[in-house]
Coordinates of C-alpha atoms and ligand atoms in Angstrom, one line a residue:
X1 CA 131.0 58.6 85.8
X2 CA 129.7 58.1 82.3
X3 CA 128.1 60.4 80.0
X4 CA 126.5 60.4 76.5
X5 CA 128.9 61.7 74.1
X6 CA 126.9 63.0 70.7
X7 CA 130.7 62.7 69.3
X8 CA 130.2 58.5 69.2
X9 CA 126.5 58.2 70.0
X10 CA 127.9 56.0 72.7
X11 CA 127.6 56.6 76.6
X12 CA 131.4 56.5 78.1
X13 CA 132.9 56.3 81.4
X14 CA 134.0 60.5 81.6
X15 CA 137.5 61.2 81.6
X16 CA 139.2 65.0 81.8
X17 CA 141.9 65.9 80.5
X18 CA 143.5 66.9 83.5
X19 CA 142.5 64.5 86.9
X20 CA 139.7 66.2 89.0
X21 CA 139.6 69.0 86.8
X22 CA 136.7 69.4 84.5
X23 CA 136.5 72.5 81.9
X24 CA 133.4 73.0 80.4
X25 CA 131.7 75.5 77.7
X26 CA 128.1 75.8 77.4
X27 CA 126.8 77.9 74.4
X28 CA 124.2 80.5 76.1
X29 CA 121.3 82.5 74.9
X30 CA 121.0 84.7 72.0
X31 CA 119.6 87.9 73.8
X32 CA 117.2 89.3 71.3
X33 CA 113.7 88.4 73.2
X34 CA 112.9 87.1 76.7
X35 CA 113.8 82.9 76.6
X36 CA 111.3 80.3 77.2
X37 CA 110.8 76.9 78.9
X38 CA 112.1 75.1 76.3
X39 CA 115.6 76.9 76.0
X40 CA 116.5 76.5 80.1
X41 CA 115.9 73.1 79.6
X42 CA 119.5 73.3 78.0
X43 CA 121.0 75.6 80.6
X44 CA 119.4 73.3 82.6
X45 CA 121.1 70.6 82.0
X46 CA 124.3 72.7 82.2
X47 CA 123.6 73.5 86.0
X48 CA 122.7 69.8 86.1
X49 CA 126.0 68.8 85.1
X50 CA 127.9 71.2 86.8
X51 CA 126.1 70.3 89.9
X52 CA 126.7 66.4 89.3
X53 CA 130.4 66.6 88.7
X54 CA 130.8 68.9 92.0
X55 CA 129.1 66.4 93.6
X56 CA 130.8 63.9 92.5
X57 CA 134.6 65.4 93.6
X58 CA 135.4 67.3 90.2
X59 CA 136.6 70.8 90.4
X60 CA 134.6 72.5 87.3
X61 CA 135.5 75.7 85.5
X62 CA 131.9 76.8 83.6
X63 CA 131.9 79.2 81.0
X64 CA 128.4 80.4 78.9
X65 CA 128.7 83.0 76.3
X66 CA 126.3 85.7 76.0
X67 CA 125.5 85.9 72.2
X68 CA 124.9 89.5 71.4
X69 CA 125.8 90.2 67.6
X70 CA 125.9 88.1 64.4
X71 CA 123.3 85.0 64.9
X72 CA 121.1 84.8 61.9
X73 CA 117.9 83.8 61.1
X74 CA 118.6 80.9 58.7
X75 CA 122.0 80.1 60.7
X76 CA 119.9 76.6 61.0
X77 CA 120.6 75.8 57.4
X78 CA 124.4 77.1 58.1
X79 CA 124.6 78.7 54.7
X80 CA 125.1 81.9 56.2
X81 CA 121.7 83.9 54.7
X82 CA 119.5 85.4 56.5
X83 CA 119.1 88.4 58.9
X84 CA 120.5 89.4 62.2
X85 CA 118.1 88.3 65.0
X86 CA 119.5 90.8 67.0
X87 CA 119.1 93.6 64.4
X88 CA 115.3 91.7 63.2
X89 CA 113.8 92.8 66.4
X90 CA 115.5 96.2 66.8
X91 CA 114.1 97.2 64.0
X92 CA 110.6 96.1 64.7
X93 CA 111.0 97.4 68.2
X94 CA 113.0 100.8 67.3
X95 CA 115.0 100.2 69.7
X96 CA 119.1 100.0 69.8
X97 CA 120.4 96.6 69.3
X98 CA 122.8 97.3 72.3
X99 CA 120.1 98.5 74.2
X100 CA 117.9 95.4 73.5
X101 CA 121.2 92.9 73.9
X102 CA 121.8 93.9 77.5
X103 CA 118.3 94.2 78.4
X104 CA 117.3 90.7 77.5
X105 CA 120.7 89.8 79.2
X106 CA 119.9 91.2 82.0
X107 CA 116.2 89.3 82.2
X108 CA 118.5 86.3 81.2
X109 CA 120.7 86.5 85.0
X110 CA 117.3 87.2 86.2
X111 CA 115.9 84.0 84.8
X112 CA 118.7 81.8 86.0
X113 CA 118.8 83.2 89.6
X114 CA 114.9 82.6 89.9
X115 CA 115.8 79.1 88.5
X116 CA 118.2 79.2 91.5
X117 CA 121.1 78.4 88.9
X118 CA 124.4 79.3 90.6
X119 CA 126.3 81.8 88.0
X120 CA 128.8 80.5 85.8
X121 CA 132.8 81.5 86.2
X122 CA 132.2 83.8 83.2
X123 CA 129.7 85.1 81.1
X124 CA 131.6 86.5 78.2
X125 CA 130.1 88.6 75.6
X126 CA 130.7 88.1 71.9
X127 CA 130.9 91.9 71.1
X128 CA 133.6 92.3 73.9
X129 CA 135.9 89.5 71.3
X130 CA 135.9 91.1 67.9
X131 CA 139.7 91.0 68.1
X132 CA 139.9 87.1 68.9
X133 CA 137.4 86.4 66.2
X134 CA 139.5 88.5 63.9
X135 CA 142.1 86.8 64.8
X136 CA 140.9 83.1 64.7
X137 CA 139.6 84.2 60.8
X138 CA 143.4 85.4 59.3
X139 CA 144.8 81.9 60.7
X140 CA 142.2 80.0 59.2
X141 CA 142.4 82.1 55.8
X142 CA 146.2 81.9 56.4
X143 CA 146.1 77.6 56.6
X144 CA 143.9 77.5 53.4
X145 CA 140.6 77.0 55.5
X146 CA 138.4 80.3 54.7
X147 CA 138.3 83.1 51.7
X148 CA 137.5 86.3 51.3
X149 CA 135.0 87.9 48.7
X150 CA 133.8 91.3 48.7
X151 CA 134.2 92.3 52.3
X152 CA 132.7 88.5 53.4
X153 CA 134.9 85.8 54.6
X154 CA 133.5 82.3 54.8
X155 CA 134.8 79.0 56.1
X156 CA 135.6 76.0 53.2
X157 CA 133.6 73.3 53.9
X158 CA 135.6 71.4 51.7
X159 CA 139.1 72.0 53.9
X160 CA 138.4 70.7 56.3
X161 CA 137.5 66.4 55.7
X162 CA 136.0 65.9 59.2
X163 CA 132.4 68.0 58.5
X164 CA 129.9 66.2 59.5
X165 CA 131.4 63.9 62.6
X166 CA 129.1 65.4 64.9
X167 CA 125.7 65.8 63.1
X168 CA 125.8 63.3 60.5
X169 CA 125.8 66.0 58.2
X170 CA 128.5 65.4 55.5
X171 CA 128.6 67.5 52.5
X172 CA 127.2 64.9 50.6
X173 CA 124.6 64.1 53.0
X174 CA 123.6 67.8 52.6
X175 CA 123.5 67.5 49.3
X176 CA 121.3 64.6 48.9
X177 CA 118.8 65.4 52.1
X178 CA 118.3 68.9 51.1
X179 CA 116.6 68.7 47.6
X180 CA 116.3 72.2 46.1
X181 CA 116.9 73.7 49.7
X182 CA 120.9 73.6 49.1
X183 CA 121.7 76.1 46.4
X184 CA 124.2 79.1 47.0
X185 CA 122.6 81.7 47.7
X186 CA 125.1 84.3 47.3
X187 CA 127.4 84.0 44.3
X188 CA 130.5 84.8 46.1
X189 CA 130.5 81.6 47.7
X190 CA 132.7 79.1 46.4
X191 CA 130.0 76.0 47.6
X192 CA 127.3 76.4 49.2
X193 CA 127.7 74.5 52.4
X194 CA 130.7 77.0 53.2
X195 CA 129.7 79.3 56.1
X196 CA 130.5 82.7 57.3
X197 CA 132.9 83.7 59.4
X198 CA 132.8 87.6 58.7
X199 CA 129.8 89.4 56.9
X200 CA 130.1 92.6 55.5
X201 CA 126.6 94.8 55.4
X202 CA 126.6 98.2 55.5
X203 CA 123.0 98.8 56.5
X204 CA 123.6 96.4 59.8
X205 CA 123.4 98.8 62.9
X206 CA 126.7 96.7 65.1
X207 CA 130.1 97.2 63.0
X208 CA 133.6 96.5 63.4
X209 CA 136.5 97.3 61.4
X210 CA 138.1 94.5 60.3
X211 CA 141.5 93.5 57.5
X212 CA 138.1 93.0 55.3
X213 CA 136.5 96.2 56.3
X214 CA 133.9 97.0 57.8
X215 CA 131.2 93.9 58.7
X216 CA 130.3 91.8 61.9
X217 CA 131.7 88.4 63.2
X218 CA 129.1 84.4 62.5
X219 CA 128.0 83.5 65.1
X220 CA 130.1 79.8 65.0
X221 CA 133.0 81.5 65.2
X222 CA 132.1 83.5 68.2
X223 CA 131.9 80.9 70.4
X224 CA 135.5 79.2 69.1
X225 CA 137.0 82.2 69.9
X226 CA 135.5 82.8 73.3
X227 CA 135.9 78.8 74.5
X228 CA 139.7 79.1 73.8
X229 CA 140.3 81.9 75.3
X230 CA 139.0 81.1 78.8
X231 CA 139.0 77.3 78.7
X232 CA 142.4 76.3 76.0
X233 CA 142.0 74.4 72.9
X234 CA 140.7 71.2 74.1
X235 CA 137.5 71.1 76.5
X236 CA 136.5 68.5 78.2
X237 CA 131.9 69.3 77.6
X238 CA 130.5 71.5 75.4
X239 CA 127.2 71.4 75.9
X240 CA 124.1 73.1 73.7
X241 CA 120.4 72.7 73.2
X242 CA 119.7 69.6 70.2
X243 CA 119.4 72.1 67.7
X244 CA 122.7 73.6 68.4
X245 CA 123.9 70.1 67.2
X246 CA 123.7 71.5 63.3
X247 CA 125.1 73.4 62.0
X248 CA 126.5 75.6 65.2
X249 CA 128.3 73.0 66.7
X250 CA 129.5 71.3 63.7
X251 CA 131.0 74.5 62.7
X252 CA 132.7 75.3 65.8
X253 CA 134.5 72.2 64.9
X254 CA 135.4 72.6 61.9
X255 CA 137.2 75.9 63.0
X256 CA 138.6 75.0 66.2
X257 CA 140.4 71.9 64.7
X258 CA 141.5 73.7 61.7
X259 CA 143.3 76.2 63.6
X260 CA 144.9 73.9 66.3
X261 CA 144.9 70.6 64.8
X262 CA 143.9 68.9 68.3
X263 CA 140.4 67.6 69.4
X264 CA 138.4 70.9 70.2
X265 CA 135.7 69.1 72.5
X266 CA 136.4 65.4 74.5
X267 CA 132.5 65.2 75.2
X268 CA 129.8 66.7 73.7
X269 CA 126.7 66.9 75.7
X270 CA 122.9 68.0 74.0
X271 CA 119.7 67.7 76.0
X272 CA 116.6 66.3 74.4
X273 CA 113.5 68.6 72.8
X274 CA 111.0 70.1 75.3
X275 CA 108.0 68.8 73.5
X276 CA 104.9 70.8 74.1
X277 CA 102.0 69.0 74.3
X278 CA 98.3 69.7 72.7
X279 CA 95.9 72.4 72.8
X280 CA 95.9 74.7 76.0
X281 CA 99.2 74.0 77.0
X282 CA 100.7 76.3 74.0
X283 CA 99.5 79.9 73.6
X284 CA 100.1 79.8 69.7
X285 CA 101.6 77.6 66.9
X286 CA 105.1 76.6 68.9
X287 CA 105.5 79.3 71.2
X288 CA 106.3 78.3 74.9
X289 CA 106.3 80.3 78.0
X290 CA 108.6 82.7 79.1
X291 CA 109.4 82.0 83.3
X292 CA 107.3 85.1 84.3
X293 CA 104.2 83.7 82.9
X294 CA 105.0 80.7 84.5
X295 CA 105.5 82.2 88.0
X296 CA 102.1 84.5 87.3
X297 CA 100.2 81.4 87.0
X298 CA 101.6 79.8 90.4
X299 CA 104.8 77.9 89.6
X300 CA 108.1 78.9 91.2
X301 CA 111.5 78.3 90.2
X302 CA 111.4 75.3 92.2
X303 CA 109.0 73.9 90.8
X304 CA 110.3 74.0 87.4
X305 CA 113.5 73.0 88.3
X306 CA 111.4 69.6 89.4
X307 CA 109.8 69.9 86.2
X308 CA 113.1 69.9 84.3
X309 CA 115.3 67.4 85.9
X310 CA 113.4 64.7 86.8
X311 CA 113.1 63.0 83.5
X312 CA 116.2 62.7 82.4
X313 CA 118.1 64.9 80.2
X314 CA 118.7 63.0 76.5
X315 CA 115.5 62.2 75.9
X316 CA 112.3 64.2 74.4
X317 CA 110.6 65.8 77.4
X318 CA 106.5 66.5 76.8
X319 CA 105.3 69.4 78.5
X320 CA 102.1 70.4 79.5
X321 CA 100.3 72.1 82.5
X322 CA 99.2 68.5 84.0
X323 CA 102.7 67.2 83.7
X324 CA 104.1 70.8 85.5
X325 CA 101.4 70.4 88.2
X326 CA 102.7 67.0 88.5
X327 CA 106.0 68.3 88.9
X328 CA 104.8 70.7 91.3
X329 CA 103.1 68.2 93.7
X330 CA 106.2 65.7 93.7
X331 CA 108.4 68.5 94.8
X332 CA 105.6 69.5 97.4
X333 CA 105.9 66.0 98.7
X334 CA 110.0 66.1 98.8
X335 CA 109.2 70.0 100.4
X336 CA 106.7 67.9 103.5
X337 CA 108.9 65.6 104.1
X338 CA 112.0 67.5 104.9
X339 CA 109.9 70.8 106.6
X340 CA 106.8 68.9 108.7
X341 CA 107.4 65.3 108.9
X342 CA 111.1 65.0 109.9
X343 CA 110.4 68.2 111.8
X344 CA 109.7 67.7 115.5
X345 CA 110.3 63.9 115.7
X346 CA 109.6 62.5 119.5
X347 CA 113.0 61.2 121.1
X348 CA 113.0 57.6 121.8
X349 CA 115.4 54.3 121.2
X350 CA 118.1 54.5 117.8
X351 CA 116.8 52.4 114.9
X352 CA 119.6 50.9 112.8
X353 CA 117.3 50.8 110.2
X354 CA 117.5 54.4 109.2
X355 CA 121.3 54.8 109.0
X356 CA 121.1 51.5 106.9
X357 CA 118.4 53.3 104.4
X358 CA 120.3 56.4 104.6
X359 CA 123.5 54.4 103.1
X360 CA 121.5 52.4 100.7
X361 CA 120.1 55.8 99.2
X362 CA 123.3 57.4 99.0
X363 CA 124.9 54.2 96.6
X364 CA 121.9 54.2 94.7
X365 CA 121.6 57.9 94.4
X366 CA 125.4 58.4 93.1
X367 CA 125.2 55.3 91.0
X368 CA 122.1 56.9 89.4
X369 CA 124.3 60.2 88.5
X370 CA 126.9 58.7 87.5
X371 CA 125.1 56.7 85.1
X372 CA 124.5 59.4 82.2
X373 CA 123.0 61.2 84.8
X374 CA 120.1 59.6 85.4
X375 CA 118.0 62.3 87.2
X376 CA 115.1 59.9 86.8
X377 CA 116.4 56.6 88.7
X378 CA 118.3 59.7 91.2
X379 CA 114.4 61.0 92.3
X380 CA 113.1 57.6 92.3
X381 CA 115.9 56.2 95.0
X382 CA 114.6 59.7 96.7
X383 CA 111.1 58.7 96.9
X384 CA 111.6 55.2 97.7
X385 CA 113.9 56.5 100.9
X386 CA 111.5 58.7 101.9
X387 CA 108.5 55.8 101.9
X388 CA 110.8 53.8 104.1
X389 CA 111.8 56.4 106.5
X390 CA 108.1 57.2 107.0
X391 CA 107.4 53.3 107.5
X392 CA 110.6 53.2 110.2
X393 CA 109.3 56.6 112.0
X394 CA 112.6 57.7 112.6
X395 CA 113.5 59.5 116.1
X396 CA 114.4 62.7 116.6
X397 CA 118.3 62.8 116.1
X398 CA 118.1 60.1 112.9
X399 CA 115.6 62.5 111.4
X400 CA 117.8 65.3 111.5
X401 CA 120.0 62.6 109.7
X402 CA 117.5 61.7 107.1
X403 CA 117.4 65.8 106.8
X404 CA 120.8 66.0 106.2
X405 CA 121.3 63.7 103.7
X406 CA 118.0 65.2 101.5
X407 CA 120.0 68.5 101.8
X408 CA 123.0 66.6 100.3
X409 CA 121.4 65.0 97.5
X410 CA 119.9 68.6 96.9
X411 CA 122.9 70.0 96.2
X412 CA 122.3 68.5 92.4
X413 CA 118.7 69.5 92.1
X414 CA 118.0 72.3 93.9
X415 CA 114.6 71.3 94.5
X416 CA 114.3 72.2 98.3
X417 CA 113.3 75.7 100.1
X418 CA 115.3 75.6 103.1
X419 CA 112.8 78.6 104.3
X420 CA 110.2 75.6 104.0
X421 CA 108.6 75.1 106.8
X422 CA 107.6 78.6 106.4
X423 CA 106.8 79.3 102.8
X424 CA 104.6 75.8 103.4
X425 CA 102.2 77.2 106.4
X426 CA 102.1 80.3 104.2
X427 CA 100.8 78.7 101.2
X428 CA 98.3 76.2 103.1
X429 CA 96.8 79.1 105.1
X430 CA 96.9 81.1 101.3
X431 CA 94.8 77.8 100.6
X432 CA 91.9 77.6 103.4
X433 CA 91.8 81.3 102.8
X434 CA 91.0 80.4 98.9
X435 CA 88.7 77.9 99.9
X436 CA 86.7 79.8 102.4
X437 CA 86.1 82.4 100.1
X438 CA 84.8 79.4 97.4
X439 CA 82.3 78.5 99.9
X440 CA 81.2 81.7 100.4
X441 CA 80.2 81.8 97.1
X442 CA 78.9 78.6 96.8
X443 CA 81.4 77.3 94.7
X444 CA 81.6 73.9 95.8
X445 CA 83.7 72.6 93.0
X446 CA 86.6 74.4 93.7
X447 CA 86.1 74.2 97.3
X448 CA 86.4 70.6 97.2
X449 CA 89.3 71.0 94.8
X450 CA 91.6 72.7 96.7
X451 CA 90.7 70.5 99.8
X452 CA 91.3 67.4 97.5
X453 CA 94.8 69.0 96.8
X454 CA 95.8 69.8 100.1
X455 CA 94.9 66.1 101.0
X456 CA 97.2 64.8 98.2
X457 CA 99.8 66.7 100.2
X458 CA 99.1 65.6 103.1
X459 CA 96.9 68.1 105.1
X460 CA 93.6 67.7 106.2
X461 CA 91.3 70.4 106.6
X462 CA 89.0 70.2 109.8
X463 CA 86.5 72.5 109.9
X464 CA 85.7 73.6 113.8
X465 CA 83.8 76.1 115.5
X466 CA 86.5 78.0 115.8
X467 CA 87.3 77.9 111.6
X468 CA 89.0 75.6 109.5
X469 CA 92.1 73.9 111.2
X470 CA 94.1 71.9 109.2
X471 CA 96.6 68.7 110.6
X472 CA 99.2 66.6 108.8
X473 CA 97.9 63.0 107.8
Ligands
ZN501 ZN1 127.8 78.4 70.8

């Protein structure tokens, strides 16, 4: 197996710690408003992973945090200014921040079952780790690696000589990229790359007592506390979205290795952008869709899972309606062949052929994971398998084979309804019945539409004296 480390820029054959034992932290939502597209693309990527190294033998221990306090609204800049996201939309709602936070992580669960994303081992909140946070800050002020000032404690950029292994983004970088941007904004701060660990604000509605009095915990330092104290002070993946890259998982460096002088993460792991496309595809300047919208206008999780994982993860991903519809049709073609064509197969003399495509998918399948994970070359030995098994015309014990074996490559995408025979007649009749009512109202266009998209699939509609019939082509 070999993976794409952001640590080197290099991809490298993965090796755990500990043999057959993988332990893996993926940074989770901020649960201040209903996530979009774009953001599952990362978690995502996490299931994909997960998925892969299961598949692949490795026994995986998954943790994503739930961040519910303390990530602010210029956290991108990491110089710790800004406003509580959390507490932003509180305010404008009226609502409770707690009552927001576990609503929003509630529709988050929700979200990833509808993805059909198994649940992590834990889901661990950062307001239920004030004490480890607090705890994690006095060592680091205790080594010489944070200060306090007036109730705030932030982390010195300058202690810590590694800053900028991950991102690029050395202090002198900053300096020189950021042109006026790069000034400290607060004058406690002894530079203005230093970040905070602990911020005090007495109007902020989520407070803990702390040695520094009342405040709340950064976010960076959240998710060091929380990865150590279910997965140890090395992992073997972190994973994150590419703009968790900087300055949030810079940071978490920064504070892990201060504290415990060893190699906080082996592998680092970031997905690519979703990049969404022009015009109709985005319902205002850089918003996305949530998954509800999504399933209102006809996609389900599946769907989107297609959507998601058959490009591979590392690189920019466009998105669009075309290219989800795209999605949506490949998967429907995967969906026929397992539920009508390999269904019902006529008995008759063994082929050799099949078991021989069957074994040949299977090498180029792995070989495709365990390259980076390449989802992309993984579908493509899928759908060149599937064209030979349909030239070869399998019999009915080999196609139960060739079933079998989609069922086990599906284990990493979760791309298959194994109710789909079913779902499939429902949504064809759903179809004529659509259609029937076009014609019925003259509307030819989408008559012909829908029987245009039913042939891509496969099914042809015969219209009979008895109705509309439809067979498989
Ligand atoms: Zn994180």
């Amino acid at each position: 197996m070999k993976l794409h480390n952001t640590l080197t820029g290099k991809v490298e054959p993965f090796i755990p710690l500990q043999e057959g034992e993988v332990r893996m932290y993926n940074c989770g939502p901020t649960v201040y408003k209903r996530q979009h597209l774009g953001n599952f693309r990362a978690f995502i990527t996490a299931d994909l992973l997960r998925r892969t190294l299961t598949y692949l033998g490795y026994r995986v221990t998954q943790i994503m945090n739930i961040t519910d306090v303390g990530h602010l609204t210029e956290d991108d800049v990491a110089d710790a200014s800004g406003e509580d996201k959390l507490q932003k939309i509180a305010k404008e709602r009226k609502l409770d921040p707690w009552e927001i936070a576990r609503e929003q992580e509630q529709f988050f669960k929700d979200d990833l079952a509808a993805l059909h994303i198994p649940p992590a081992d834990e889901y661990p909140r950062a307001t239920d780790h004030i004490p480890e946070m607090i705890a994690m800050i006095e060592t680091l002020i205790e080594k010489g690696h944070a200060y306090e000032a007036d109730g705030n404690v932030y982390f010195s950029v300058e202690s810590f000589p590694g800053y900028g292994k991950l991102s690029g983004n050395t202090p002198d970088k900053l300096e020189a990229g950021a042109g006026g941007r790069v000034v400290a904004d607060r004058d406690d701060k002894r530079s203005p790359h230093d970040f905070a660990l602990w911020k005090r604000d007495p109007k902020h509605l989520m407070q803990w007592d702390s040695p520094w009095g009342k405040g709340f915990p950064g976010w960076h330092i959240e998710c060091s506390a929380m990865s150590h104290k279910y997965l140890g002070e090395t992992l073997d993946i972190h994973t994150g979205g590419p703009d968790n890259i900087f300055p949030h998982h810079e940071c978490e460096i920064a504070q892990s290795e201060s504290i415990f002088n060893k190699t906080f993460t082996r592998y680092w792991v970031h997905c690519g952008w979703l990049e969404i496309g022009g015009g109709k595809m985005s319902k205002s300047k850089g918003e996305m869709y949530t998954l509800p919208e999504l399933f209102e206008m006809g996609y389900d999780g599946r769907d989107l899972r297609m959507f998601l994982t058959r490009q591979s993860y590392g690189g920019p991903l466009p998105f669009d309606l075309d290219l989800l519809d795209q999605a949506k049709a490949e998967r429907g073609r995967f969906q026929n062949f397992v539920s009508y064509e390999m269904r019902e197969r006529p008995e008759g003399p063994d082929n050799p052929a099949v078991g021989a495509a069957i074994d040949a998918a299977r090498a180029a399948f792995r070989a495709a994971l365990e390259d980076n994970i390449n989802t992309a070359g993984a579908m493509a030995a899928l759908h060149t398998f599937t064209t030979e098994i349909n030239r070869i015309g399998p019999n009915r014990s080999e196609a139960e084979n060739v079933i079998a074996f989609m069922r086990e490559c599906d284990a990493v995408f979760g791309i298959l309804d194994p109710d789909g025979a079913r779902s499939l007649d429902e949504e064809i009749e759903q179809l004529i019945a659509e259609r029937q009512a076009a014609r019925d109202k003259k509307n030819w266009a989408r008559s012909d539409e829908i029987r245009d998209e039913l042939l891509a699939r496969g099914i042809e509609l015969l219209d009979t004296a008895q109705g509309v019939r439809w067979k498989k082509t």
